Structures are given as C-alpha cells and as structure tokens.
Short mmCIF file of C-alpha atoms and ligand atoms in Angstrom, two decimals:
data_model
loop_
_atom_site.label_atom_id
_atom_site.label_comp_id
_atom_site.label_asym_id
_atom_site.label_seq_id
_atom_site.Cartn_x
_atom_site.Cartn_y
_atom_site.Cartn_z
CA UNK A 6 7.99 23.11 -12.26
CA UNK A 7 11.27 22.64 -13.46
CA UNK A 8 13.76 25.19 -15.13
CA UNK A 9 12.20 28.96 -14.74
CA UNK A 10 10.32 27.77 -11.70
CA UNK A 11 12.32 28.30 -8.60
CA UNK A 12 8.69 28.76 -6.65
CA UNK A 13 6.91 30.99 -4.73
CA UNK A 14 8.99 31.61 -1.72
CA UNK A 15 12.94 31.36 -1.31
CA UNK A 16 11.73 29.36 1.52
CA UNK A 17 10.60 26.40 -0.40
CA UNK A 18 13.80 26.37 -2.90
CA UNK A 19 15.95 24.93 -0.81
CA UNK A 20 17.07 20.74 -0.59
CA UNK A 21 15.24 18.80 1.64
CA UNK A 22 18.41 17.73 2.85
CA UNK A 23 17.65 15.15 5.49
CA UNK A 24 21.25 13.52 6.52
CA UNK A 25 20.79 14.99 9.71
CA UNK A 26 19.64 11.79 11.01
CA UNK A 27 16.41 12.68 10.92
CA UNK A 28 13.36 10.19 11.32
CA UNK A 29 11.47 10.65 8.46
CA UNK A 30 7.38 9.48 8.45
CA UNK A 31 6.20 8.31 5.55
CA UNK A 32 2.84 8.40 4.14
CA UNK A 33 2.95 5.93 1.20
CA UNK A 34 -0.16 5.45 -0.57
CA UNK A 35 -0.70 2.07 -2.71
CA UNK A 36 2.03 0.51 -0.49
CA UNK A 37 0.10 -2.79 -1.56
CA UNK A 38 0.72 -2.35 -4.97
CA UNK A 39 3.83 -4.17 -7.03
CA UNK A 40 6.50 -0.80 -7.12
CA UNK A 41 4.86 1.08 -3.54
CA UNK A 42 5.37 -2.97 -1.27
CA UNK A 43 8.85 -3.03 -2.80
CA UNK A 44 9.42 0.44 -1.27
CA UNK A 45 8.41 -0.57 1.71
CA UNK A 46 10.48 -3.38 2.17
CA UNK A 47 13.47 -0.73 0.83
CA UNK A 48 12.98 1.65 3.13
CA UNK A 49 12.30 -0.50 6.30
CA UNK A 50 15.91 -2.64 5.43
CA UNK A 51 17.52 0.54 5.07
CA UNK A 52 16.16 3.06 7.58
CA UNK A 53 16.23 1.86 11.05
CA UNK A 54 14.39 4.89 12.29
CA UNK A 55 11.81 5.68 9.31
CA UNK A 56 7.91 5.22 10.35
CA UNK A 57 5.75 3.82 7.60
CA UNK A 58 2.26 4.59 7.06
CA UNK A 59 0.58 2.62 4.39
CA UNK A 60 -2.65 3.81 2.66
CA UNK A 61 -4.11 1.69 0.06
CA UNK A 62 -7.65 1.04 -1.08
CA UNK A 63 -6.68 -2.72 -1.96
CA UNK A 64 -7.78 -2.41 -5.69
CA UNK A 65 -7.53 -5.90 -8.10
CA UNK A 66 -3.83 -4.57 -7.72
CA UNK A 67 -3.54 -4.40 -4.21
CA UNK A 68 -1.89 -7.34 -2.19
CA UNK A 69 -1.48 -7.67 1.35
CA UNK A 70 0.47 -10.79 0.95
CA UNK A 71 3.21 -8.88 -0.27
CA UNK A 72 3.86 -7.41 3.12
CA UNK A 73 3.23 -10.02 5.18
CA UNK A 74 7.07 -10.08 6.46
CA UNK A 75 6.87 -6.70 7.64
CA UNK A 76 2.51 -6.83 9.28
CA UNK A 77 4.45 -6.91 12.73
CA UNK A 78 6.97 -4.47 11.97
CA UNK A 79 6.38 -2.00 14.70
CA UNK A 80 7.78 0.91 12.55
CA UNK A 81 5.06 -0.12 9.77
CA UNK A 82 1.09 0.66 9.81
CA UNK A 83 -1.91 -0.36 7.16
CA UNK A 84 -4.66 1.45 7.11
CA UNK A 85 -7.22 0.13 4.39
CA UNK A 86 -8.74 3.02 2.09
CA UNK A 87 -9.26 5.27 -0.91
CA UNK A 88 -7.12 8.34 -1.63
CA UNK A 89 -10.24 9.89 -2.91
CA UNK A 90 -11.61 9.81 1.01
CA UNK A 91 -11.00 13.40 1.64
CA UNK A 92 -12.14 12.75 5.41
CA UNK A 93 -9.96 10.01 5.59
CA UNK A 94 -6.76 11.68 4.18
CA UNK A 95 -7.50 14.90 6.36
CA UNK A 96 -7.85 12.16 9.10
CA UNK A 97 -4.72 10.43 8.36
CA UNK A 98 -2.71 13.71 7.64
CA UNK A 99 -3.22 15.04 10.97
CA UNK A 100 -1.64 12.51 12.55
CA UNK A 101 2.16 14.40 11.93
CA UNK A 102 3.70 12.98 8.66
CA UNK A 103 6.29 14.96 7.14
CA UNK A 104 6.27 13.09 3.87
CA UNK A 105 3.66 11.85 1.16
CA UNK A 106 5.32 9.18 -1.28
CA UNK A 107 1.82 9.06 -3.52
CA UNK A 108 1.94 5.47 -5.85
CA UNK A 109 -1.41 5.06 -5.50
CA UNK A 110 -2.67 4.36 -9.26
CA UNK A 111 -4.48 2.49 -11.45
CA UNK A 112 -1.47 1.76 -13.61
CA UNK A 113 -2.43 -0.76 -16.64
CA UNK A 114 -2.78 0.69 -20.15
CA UNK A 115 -4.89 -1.99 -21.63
CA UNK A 116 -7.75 -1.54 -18.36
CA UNK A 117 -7.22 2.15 -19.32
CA UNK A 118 -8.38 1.50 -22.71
CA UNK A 119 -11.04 -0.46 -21.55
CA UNK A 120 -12.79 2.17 -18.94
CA UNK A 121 -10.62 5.34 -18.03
CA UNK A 122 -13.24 6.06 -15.18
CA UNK A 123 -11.42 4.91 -12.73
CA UNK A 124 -8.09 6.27 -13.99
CA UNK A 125 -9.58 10.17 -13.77
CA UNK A 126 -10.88 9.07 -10.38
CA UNK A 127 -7.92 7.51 -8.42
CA UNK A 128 -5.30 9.51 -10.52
CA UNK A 129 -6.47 12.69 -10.84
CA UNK A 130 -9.45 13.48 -8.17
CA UNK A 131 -7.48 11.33 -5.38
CA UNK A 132 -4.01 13.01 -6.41
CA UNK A 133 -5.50 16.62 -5.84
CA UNK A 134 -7.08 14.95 -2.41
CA UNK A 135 -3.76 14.04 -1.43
CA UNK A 136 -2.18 17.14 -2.55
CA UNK A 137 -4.96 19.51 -1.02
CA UNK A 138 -4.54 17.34 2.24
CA UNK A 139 -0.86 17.79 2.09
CA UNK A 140 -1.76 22.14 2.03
CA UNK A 141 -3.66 21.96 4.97
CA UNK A 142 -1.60 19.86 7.40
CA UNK A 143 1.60 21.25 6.40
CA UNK A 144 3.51 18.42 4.93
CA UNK A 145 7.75 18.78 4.24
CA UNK A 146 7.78 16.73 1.12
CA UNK A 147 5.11 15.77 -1.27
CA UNK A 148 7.07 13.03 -4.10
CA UNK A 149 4.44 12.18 -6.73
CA UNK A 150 5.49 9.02 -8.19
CA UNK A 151 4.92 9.24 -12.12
CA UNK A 152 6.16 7.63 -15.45
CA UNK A 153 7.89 8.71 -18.32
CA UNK A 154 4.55 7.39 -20.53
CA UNK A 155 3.36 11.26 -19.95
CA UNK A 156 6.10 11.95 -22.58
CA UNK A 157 4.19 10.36 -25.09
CA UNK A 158 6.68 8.11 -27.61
CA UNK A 159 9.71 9.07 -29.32
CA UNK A 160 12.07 7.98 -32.20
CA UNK A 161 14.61 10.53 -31.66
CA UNK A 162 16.19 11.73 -28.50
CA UNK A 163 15.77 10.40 -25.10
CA UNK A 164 13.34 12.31 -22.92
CA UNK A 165 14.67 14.81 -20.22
CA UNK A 166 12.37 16.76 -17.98
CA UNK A 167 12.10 19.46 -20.08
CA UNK A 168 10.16 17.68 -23.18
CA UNK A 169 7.01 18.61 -23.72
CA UNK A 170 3.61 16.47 -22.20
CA UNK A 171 2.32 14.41 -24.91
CA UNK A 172 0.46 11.46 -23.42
CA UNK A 173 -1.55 8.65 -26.04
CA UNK A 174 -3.44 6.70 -23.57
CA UNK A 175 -5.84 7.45 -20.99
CA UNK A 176 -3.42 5.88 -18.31
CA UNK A 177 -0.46 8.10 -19.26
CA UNK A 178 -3.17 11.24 -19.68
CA UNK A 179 -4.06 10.70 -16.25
CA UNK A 180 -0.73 10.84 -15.00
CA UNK A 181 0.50 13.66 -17.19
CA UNK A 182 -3.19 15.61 -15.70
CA UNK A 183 -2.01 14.44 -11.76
CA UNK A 184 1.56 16.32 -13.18
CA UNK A 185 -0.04 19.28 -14.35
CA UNK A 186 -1.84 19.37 -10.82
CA UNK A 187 1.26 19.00 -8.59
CA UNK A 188 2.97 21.56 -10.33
CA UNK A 189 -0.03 24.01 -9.61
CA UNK A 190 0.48 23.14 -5.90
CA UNK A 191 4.01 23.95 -5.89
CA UNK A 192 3.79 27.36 -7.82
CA UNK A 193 0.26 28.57 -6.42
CA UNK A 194 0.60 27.55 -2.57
CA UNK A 195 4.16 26.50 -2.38
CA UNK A 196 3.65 23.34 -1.49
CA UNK A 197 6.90 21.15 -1.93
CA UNK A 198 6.31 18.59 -4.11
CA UNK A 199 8.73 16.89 -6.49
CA UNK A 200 7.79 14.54 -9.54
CA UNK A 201 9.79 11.70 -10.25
CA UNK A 202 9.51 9.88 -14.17
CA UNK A 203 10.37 6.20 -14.03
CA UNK A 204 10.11 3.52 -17.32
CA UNK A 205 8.97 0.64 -17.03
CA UNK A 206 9.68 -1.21 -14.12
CA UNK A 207 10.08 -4.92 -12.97
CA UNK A 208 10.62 -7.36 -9.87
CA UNK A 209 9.09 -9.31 -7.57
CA UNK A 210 4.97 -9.00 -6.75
CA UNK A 211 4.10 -7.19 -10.13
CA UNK A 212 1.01 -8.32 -11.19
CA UNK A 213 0.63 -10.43 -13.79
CA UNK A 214 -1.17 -8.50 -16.38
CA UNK A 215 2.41 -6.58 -17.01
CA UNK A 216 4.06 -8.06 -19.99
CA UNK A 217 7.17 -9.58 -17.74
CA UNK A 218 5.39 -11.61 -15.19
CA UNK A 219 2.60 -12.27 -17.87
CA UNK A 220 5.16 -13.64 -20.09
CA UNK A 221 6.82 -15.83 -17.20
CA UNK A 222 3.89 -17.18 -15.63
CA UNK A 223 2.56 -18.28 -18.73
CA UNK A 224 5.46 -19.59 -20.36
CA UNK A 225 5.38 -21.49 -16.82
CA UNK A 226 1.86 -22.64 -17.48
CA UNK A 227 2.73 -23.34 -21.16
CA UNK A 228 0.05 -20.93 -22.08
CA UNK A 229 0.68 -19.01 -25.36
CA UNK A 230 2.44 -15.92 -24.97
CA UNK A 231 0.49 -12.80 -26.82
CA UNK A 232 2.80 -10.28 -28.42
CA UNK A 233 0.96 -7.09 -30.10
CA UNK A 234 1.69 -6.06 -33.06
CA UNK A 235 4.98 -6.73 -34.71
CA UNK A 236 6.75 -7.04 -31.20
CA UNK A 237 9.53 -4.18 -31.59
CA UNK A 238 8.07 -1.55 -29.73
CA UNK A 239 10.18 -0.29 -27.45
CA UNK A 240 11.06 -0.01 -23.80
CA UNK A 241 13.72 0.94 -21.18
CA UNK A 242 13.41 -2.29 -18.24
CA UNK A 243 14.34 -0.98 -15.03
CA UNK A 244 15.05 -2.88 -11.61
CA UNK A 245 11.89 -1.89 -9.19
CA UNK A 246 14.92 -1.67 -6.21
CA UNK A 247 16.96 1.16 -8.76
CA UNK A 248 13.59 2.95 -8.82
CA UNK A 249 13.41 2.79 -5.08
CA UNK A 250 16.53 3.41 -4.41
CA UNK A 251 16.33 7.02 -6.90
CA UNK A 252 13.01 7.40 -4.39
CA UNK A 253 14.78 7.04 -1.27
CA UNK A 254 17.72 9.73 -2.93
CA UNK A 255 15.28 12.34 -3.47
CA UNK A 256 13.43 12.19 -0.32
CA UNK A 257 16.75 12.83 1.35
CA UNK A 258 18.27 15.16 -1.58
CA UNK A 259 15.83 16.29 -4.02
CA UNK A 260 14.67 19.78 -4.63
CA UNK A 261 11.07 21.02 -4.16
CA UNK A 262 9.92 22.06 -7.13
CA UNK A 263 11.65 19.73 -9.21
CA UNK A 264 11.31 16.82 -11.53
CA UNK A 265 13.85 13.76 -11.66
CA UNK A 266 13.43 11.20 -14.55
CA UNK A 267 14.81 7.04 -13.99
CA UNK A 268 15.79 5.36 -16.57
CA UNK A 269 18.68 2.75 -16.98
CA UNK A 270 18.75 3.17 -20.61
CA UNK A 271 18.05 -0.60 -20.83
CA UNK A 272 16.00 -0.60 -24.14
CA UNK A 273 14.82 -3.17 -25.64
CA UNK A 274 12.04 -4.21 -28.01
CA UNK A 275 9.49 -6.64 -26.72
CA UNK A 276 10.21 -9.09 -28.38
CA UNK A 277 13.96 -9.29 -27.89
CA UNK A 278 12.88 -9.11 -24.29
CA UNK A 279 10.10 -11.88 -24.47
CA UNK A 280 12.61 -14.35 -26.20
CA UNK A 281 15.16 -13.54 -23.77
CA UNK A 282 12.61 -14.51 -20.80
CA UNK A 283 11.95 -17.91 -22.70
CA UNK A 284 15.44 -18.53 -22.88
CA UNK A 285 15.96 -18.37 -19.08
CA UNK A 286 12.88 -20.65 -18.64
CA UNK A 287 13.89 -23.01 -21.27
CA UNK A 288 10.57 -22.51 -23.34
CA UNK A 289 10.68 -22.35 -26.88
CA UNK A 290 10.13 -19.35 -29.44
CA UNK A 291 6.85 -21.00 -30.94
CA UNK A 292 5.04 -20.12 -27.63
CA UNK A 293 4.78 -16.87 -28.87
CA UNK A 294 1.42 -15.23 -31.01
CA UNK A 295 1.36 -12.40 -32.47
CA UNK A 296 -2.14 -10.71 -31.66
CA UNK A 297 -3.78 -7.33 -32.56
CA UNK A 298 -1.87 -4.04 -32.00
CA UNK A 299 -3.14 -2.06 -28.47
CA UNK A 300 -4.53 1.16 -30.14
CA UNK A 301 -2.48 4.33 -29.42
CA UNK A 302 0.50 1.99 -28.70
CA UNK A 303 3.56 3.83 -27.88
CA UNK A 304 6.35 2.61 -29.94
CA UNK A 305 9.23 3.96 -27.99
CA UNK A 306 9.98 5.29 -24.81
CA UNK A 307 13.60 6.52 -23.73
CA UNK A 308 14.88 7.77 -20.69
CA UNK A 309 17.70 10.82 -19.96
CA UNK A 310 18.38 10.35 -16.35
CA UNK A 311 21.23 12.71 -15.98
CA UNK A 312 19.92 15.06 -14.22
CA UNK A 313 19.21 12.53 -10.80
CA UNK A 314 22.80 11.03 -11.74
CA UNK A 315 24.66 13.98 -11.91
CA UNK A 316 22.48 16.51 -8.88
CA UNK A 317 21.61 13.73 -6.41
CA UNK A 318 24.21 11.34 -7.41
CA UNK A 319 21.61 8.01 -8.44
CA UNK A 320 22.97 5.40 -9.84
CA UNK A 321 21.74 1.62 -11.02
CA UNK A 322 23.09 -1.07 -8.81
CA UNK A 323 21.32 -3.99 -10.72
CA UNK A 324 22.18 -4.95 -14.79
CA UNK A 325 19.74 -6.42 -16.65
CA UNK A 326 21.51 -9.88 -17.24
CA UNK A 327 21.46 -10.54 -13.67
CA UNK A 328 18.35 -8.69 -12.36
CA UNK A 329 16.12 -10.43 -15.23
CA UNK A 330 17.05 -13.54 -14.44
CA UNK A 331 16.49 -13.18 -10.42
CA UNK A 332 12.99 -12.26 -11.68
CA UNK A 333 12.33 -14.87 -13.24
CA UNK A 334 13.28 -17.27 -10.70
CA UNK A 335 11.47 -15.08 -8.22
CA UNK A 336 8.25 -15.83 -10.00
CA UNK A 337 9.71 -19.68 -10.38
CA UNK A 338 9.99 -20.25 -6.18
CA UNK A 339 6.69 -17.84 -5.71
CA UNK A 340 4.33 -20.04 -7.72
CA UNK A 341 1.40 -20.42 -4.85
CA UNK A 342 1.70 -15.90 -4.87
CA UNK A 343 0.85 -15.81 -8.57
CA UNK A 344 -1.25 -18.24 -9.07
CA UNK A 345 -3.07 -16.97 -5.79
CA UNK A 346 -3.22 -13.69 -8.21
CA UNK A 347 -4.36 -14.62 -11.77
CA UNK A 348 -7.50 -16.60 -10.04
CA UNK A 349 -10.68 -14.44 -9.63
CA UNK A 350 -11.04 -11.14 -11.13
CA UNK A 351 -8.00 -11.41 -13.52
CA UNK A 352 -9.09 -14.56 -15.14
CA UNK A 353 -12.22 -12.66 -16.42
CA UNK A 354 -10.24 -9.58 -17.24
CA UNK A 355 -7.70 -12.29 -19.45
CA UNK A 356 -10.93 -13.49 -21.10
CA UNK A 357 -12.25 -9.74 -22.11
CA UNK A 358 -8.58 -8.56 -22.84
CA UNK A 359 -7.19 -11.63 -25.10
CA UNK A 360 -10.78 -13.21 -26.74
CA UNK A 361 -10.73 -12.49 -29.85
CA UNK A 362 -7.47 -11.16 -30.45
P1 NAD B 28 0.06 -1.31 -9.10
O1 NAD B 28 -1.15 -1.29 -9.98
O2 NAD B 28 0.80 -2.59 -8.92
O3 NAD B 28 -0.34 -0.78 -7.63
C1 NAD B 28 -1.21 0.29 -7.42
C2 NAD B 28 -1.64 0.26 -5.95
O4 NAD B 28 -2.48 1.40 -5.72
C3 NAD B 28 -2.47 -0.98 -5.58
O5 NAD B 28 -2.02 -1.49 -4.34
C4 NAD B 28 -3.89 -0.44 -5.46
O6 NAD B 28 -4.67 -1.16 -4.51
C5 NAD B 28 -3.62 0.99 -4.99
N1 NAD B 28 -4.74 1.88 -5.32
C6 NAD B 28 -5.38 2.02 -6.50
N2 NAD B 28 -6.34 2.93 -6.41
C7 NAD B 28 -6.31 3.42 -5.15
C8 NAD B 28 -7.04 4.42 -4.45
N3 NAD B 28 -8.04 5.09 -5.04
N4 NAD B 28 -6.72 4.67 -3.16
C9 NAD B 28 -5.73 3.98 -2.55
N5 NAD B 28 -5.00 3.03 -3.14
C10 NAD B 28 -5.28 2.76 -4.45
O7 NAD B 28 1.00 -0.17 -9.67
P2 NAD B 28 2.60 -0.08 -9.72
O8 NAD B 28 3.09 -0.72 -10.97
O9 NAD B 28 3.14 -0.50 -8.40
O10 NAD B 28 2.79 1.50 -9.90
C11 NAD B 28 2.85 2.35 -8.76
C12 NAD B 28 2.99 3.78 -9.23
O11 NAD B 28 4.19 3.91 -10.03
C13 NAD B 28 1.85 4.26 -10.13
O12 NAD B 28 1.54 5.58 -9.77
C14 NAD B 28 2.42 4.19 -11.54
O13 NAD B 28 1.82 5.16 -12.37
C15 NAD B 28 3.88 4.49 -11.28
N6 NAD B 28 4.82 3.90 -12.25
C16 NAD B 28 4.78 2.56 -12.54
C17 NAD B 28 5.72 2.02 -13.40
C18 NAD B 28 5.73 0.53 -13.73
O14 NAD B 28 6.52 0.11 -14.59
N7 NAD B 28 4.95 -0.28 -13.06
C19 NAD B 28 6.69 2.84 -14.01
C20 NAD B 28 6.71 4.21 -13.67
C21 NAD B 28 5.77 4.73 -12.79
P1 TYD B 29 3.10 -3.19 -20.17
O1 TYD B 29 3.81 -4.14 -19.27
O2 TYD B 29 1.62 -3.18 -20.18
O3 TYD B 29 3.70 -1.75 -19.87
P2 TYD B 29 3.48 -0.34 -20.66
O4 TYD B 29 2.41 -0.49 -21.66
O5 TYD B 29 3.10 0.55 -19.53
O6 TYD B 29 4.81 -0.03 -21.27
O7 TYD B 29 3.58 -3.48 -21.67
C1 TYD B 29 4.94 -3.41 -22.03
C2 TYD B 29 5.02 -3.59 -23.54
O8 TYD B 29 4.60 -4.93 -23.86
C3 TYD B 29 4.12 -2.67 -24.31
O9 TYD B 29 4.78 -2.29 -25.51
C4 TYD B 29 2.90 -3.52 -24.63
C5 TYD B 29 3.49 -4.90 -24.77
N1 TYD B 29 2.60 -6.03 -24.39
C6 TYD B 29 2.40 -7.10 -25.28
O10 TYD B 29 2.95 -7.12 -26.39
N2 TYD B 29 1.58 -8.13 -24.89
C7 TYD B 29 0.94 -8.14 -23.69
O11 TYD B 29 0.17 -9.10 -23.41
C8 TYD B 29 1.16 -7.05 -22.78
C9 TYD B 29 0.48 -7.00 -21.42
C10 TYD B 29 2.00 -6.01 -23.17
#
C-alpha cells in the first residue's frame, strides 16, 4: 500500500470521488461501539441521502443505547452479528452496499494482555471475512479503520504512513496483522481498500475502561484514580467527531490503495491529562495512585497527519480546551448511561484488572 503501490489495475488508482451527489450505502461494522455509534450519528446529521447498515456482534463493548435516537431512522438498519459469520457477511453483502467502513474490534490493550484470543479472532479472521466478502460482491470502497498503535512507540519523529510496523501489544499486533491483510487485498485482487491511522480518541459513549471516561466516572464516584507507571507516557487526544469527520473525507476523496493517518498533534502525558480532567470536575490531585506499569507499555505515540490535511484537505474543528471539557460534562448529564455500563461484566473485569495492583 502506500508509496510504490499504485495497484494492480489503472482502474482501481483513481479517487473515489463521490461529490456527484451520490447516495452512498454504508456497511459499518461495530456501529455499537464508542468511535463506529458516533459515526453514525455523523453521517446520518450530515448526509441526507446516505443508507446505514449496522453490523455488530454486541460484544461487552457494544451498546445499543447509544443509538437509540436514530432505531427509527428509516435510512438506518441493525442487524445483530459477528464479522467472523462468513454466511452472514456473504448474506449481508449481497444486499448492494457500495461501501464497508470496518470498526469492528476488540480495542482495549489491557483485555489484550489478558487473552489475545479474541483479538486474532475478531481482528484478524473477521477482517479477512469482511475483506474476502467485500471480493466477491464487488464492493467500491473498503475503509479499514485502524490506529496509529501499529507504529509501535516513538521518541523521535512523528509517525507518517511510511514508518515501519512495529506493534508491542497483542491489540496493536492484531491491527498491524488486519493491515498487512488489507494491503494483500488491494495489491493481489485489487480490491479498493484504504487504511486510515487514528490516536487515541475521545467523546461521548466510550466505554469506561479507556483512561478518559475511567478517570471521569471515577473521579465522579470518588473512586481512586489508577495511573501506571510514572504517568508521562504519552499520547495525542483526538475529538471522536475530527476522526469522523477525516472518515467521512476519505470515503468521498480518498484514494484506493492508500493510507491516511489522524492526529491533532494534541500530546500530552497522562498525567498532565488526568490532572487536567480533575480540574474540570473540581476533584483533587490526591485521588490519584500510582499502580504497576502495563507491560509492553508504549511510551509515546505521535501523529504526522499531513498527508489527509494537505491531499483531502482534513482539518480539526474541535481544540482540546473546549472539546475536553464538553466530555466531561457529557459523562456529568449521562450518569444513568455509564453507570448502566460499569455494572455487570466490567465490574468483574475492574476486579481482575486493578486487584492487586
Ligand atoms: P469499541 O470497543 O468501543 O467498539 C467495538 C465495537 O465492535 C463494539 O460495538 C463491539 O460489539 C463490536 N464488535 C467486536 N467484535 C465484533 C465482531 N466479532 N463482530 C461484530 N462486531 C464486533 O471500540 P472503539 O474505541 O469504538 O474503536 C473502533 C475501531 O477504531 C477499532 O477498530 C479500533 O481499533 C479503532 N481505533 C480506536 C481508537 C480509540 O482511541 N478508541 C483510535 C484509533 C483506532
Ligand atoms: P487507553 O485509554 O487504554 O488507550 P491506549 O492504551 O490505547 O493508548 O490508555 C491511555 C493511556 O493511559 C495509556 O498510556 C495507558 C494509561 N492508563 C492508565 O495509566 N491507567 C488506566 O487505568 C488506563 C485504562 C490507562
């Protein structure tokens, strides 16, 4: 993929190029899912004449709630199951999309470190599913939705799509391996698929084993707040509506064949961030423990997005002052959502991730 890969056929190197007017329909998988239900609600505020198809197995992750202002949308459809179904994408496929938006993930590091089973199953297996689905029924645009963790971490320069694949934990190996597989589809069959790189995102409906709404719901509980390590690892926060936005940009723009990174170049160490968030909330610094380092952590990841700035013309509408602080009051006004969330499953995952630490 990438530089020295215009494809197969001259066919497949042109733009999508869909400002036409055209109705686009959208297969999104793991629509349910924190970043995939805030696309949805993007792209059914901004496209009056997009159809949405939503595919999600409805994982720990997975939360119908966060849809429920769009269930009787009449462009917008859920249909309940596992990208891993090959039946059930071949199904689903031949019903005419022209586009595959594929979020569908496990997507926490610590679980990863845990059991990476399920990671090789949903983000590998079910991403070649989806991709060999996509082959047979003849699909316009495949957009696999990945991170910039397959970069591994650096203390140097800012990744750009050309640095080399160096993921440290089974969650970012998975996604680097679902990568590796997409670009094989593009420059064996010719099928268009584009990747796109995002940091670390955050919003509304992430769930709360993700260090922001962790942090905020229990700073809100006046629960202590568990840093690892010594707290200055580093991250670049992005809005989740500036990563949907740079979705919605190359769906219309991109180039087959190609990979975009997103990034705001928003760094900022943990703990910086984490103080910050108490701030806001009016908590105080002593809420916060310092607890064993995750193993293989990554200590910094940086973002060169120039490439989707300066070919499709992306840009980030929210700044971190602002957009952090909407968060947080999002999470403030949505208490009966969350706590809804961290009852069940995730209070016994809290008591195998944090015991001990
Ligand atoms: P999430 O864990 O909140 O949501 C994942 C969704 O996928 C859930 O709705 C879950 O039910 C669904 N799912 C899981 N396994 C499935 C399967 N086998 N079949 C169908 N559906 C399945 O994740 P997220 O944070 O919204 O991330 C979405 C995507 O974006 C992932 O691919 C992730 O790697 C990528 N990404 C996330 C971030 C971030 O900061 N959260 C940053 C960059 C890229
Ligand atoms: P996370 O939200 O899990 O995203 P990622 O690991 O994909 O970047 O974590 C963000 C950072 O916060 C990461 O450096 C790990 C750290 N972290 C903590 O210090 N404590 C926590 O309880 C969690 C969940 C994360």
């Amino acid at each position: 993929m990438t530089r020295g890969s215009t494809g197969p056929g001259t066919g497949f190197t042109r733009r999508i190029n869909r400002n036409n007017g055209e109705t686009v329909r959208l297969l999104v998988t793991g629509g349910a899912g924190f970043i995939g239900s805030n696309f949805i609600h993007y792209v059914l505020s901004h496209h009056s004449d997009w159809q949405v198809a939503n595919l999600d197995k409805l994982t720990y992750a997975g939360n119908l709630t966060n849809l429920d202002d769009v269930q009787s949308d009449p462009r917008y459809r859920f249909a309940k199951g596992d990208i891993n179904d090959r039946k059930l994408v071949s199904n689903l496929l031949s019903q005419g999309f022209d586009t595959i938006v594929n979020f569908a993930a496990e997507s926490h590091v610590d679980r990863s470190i845990m059991d990476a089973s399920p990671f090789i199953e949903t983000n590998i297996v079910g991403t070649q599913v989806l991709l060999e689905g996509a082959r047979q029924s003849g699909i316009k645009l495949f957009l696999q939705v990945s991170t910039d963790e397959v970069y591994g971490s650096t203390d140097s320069n800012a990744f750009t799509e050309e640095t080399c694949l160096a993921p440290n934990s089974p969650y970012a190996a998975s996604k680097a391996a679902a990568d590796l597989l997409c670009r094989a589809y593009w420059r064996t069959y010719g099928l268009p698929v584009i990747i796109t790189r995002c940091s670390n995102n955050y919003g509304p409906y992430q769930f709360p084993e993700k260090l922001i709404p962790l942090v905020v719901t229990n700073a809100l509980e006046m629960k202590q707040i568990p840093i690892y390590g010594d707290g200055l690892n580093v991250r670049d926060w992005i809005y989740v509506e500036d990563h949907c936005r740079a979705i919605d940009i190359v769906i219309q723009k991109g180039k087959p064949g190609e990979i975009y990174n997103v990034g705001v170049g928003s760094e900022r160490t943990n703990l910086e961030l984490v103080y910050k968030l108490l701030d806001i909330l009016g908590r105080p610094k002593s809420m916060v423990t310092f607890v064993a380092d995750r193993p293989g952590h990554d200590r910094r990841y940086a973002i060169d997005a120039t490439r989707i700035s300066r070919e499709l013309g992306w840009q980030p509408a929210f700044s971190y002052e602002s957009a952090i602080g909407d968060t947080v009051n999002w999470y403030i006004k949505h208490e009966a959502w969350w706590r809804r969330v961290k009852s069940g499953e995730y209070l016994d995952y809290y008591k195998r991730m944090y015991s001990g630490k």
